PDB file of C-alpha atoms in Angstrom:
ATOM      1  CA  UNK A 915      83.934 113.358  77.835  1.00  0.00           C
ATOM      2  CA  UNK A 916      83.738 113.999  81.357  1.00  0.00           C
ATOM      3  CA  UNK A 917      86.819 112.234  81.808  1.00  0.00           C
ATOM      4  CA  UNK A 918      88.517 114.597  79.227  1.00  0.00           C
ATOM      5  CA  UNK A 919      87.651 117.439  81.032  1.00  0.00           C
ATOM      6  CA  UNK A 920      89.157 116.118  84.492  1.00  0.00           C
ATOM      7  CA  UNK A 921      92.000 115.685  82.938  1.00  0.00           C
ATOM      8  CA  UNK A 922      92.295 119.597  81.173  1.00  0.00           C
ATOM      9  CA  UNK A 923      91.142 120.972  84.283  1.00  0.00           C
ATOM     10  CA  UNK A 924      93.631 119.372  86.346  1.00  0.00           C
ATOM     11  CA  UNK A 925      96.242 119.902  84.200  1.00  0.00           C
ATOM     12  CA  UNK A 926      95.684 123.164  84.012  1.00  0.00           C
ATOM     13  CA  UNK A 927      95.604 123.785  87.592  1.00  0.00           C
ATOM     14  CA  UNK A 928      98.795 121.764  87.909  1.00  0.00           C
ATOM     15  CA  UNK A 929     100.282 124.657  85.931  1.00  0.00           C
ATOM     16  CA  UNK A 930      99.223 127.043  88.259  1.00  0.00           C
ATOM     17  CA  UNK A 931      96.055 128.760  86.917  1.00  0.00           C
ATOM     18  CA  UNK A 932      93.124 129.707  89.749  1.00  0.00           C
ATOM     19  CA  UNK A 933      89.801 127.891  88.939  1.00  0.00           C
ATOM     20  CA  UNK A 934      88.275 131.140  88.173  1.00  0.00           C
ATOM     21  CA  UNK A 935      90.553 131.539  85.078  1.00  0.00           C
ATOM     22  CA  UNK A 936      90.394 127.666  83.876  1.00  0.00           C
ATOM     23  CA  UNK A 937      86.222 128.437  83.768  1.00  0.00           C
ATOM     24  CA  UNK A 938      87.127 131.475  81.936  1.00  0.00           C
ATOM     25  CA  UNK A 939      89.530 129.135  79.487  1.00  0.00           C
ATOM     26  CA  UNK A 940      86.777 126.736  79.265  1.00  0.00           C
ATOM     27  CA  UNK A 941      83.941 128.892  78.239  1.00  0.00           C
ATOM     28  CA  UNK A 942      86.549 130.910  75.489  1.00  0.00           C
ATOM     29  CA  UNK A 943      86.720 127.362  74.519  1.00  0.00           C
ATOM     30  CA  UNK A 944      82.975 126.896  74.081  1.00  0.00           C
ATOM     31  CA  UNK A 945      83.313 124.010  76.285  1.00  0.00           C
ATOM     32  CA  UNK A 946      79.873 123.824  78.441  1.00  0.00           C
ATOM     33  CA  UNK A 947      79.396 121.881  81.289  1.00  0.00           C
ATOM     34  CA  UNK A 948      77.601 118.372  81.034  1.00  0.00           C
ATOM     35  CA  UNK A 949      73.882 120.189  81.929  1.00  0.00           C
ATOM     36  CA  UNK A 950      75.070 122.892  78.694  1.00  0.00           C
ATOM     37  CA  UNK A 951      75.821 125.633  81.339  1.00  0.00           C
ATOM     38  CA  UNK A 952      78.840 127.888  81.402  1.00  0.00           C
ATOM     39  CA  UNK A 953      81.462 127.407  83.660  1.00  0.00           C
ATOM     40  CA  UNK A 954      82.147 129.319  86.697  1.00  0.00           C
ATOM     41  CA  UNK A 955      84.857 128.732  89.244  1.00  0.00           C
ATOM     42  CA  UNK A 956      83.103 126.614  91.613  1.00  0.00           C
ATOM     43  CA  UNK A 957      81.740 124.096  88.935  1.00  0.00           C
ATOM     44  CA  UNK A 958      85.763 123.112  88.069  1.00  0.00           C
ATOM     45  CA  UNK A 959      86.599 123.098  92.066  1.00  0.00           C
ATOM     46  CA  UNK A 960      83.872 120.463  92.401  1.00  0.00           C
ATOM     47  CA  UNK A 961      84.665 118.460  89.007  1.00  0.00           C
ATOM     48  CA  UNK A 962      88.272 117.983  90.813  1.00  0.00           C
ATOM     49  CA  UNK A 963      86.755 117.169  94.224  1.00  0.00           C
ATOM     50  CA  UNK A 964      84.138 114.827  93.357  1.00  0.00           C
ATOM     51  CA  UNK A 965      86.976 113.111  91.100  1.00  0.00           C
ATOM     52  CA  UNK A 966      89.155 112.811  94.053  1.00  0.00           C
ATOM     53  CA  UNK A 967      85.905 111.530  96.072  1.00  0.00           C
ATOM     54  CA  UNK A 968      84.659 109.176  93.819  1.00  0.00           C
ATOM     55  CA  UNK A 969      88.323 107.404  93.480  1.00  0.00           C
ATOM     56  CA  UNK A 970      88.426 107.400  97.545  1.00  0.00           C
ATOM     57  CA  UNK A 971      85.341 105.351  97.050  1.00  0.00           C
ATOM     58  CA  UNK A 972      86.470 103.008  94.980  1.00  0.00           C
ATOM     59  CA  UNK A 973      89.586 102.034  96.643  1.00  0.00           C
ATOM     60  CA  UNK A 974      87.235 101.731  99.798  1.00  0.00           C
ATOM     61  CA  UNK A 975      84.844  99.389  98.408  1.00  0.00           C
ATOM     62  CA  UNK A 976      87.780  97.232  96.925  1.00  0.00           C
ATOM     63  CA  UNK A 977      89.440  96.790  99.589  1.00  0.00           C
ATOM     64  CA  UNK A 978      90.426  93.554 101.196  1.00  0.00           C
ATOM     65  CA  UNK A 979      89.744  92.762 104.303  1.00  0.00           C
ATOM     66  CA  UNK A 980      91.025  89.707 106.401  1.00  0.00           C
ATOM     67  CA  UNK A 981      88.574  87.390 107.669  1.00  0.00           C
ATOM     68  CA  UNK A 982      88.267  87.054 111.089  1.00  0.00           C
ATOM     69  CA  UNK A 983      86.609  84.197 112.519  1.00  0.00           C
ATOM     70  CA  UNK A 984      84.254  84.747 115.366  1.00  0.00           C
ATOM     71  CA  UNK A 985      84.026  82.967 119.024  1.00  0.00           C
ATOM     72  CA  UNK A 986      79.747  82.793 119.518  1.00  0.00           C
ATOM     73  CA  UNK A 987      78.767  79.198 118.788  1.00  0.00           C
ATOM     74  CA  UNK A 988      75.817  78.174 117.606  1.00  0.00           C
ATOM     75  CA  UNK A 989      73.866  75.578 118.101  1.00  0.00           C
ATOM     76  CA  UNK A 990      71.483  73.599 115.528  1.00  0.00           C
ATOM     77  CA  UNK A 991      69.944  71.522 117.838  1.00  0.00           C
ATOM     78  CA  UNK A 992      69.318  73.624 120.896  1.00  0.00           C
ATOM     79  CA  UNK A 993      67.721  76.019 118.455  1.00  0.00           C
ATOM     80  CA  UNK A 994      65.303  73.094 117.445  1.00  0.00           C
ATOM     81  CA  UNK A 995      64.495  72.405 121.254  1.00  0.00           C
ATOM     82  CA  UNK A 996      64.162  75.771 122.009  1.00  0.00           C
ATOM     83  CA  UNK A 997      61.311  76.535 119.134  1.00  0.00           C
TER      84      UNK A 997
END
């Protein structure tokens, strides 16, 4: 569902209209937020901009990195003598 919505809102602001009159399209629509509240502007700027967030996330935490091997040694045994 949420998903869904993304996708009307940002299609709909793709077409031009403010985010004050895609809330106002939305609640003609009787579609209520995911708490059952109406919308208001700020609620379908944030729906986009968490969206955007959460996929910046994502990417981040996939992300490959190369592995780099370091220089500090250690040693087993000098540990052991050391203790």
């Amino acid at each position: 569902r949420q998903l869904t919505i993304y996708n009307l809102i940002k299609s709909l602001h793709k077409t031009g209209m403010s985010y004050k009159r895609i809330a106002k399209y939305l609640n003609d629509l009787n579609i209520r937020t995911n708490k059952g509240h109406r919308w208001g502007s700020n609620n379908t700027h944030m729906v986009v901009r968490r969206y955007r967030e959460r996929e910046a996330r994502i990417k981040l935490r996939n992300k490959e990195y190369p592995m780099v091997w370091s220089k500090m040694r250690w040693e087993y045994d000098e540990f052991i003598k050391s203790s």
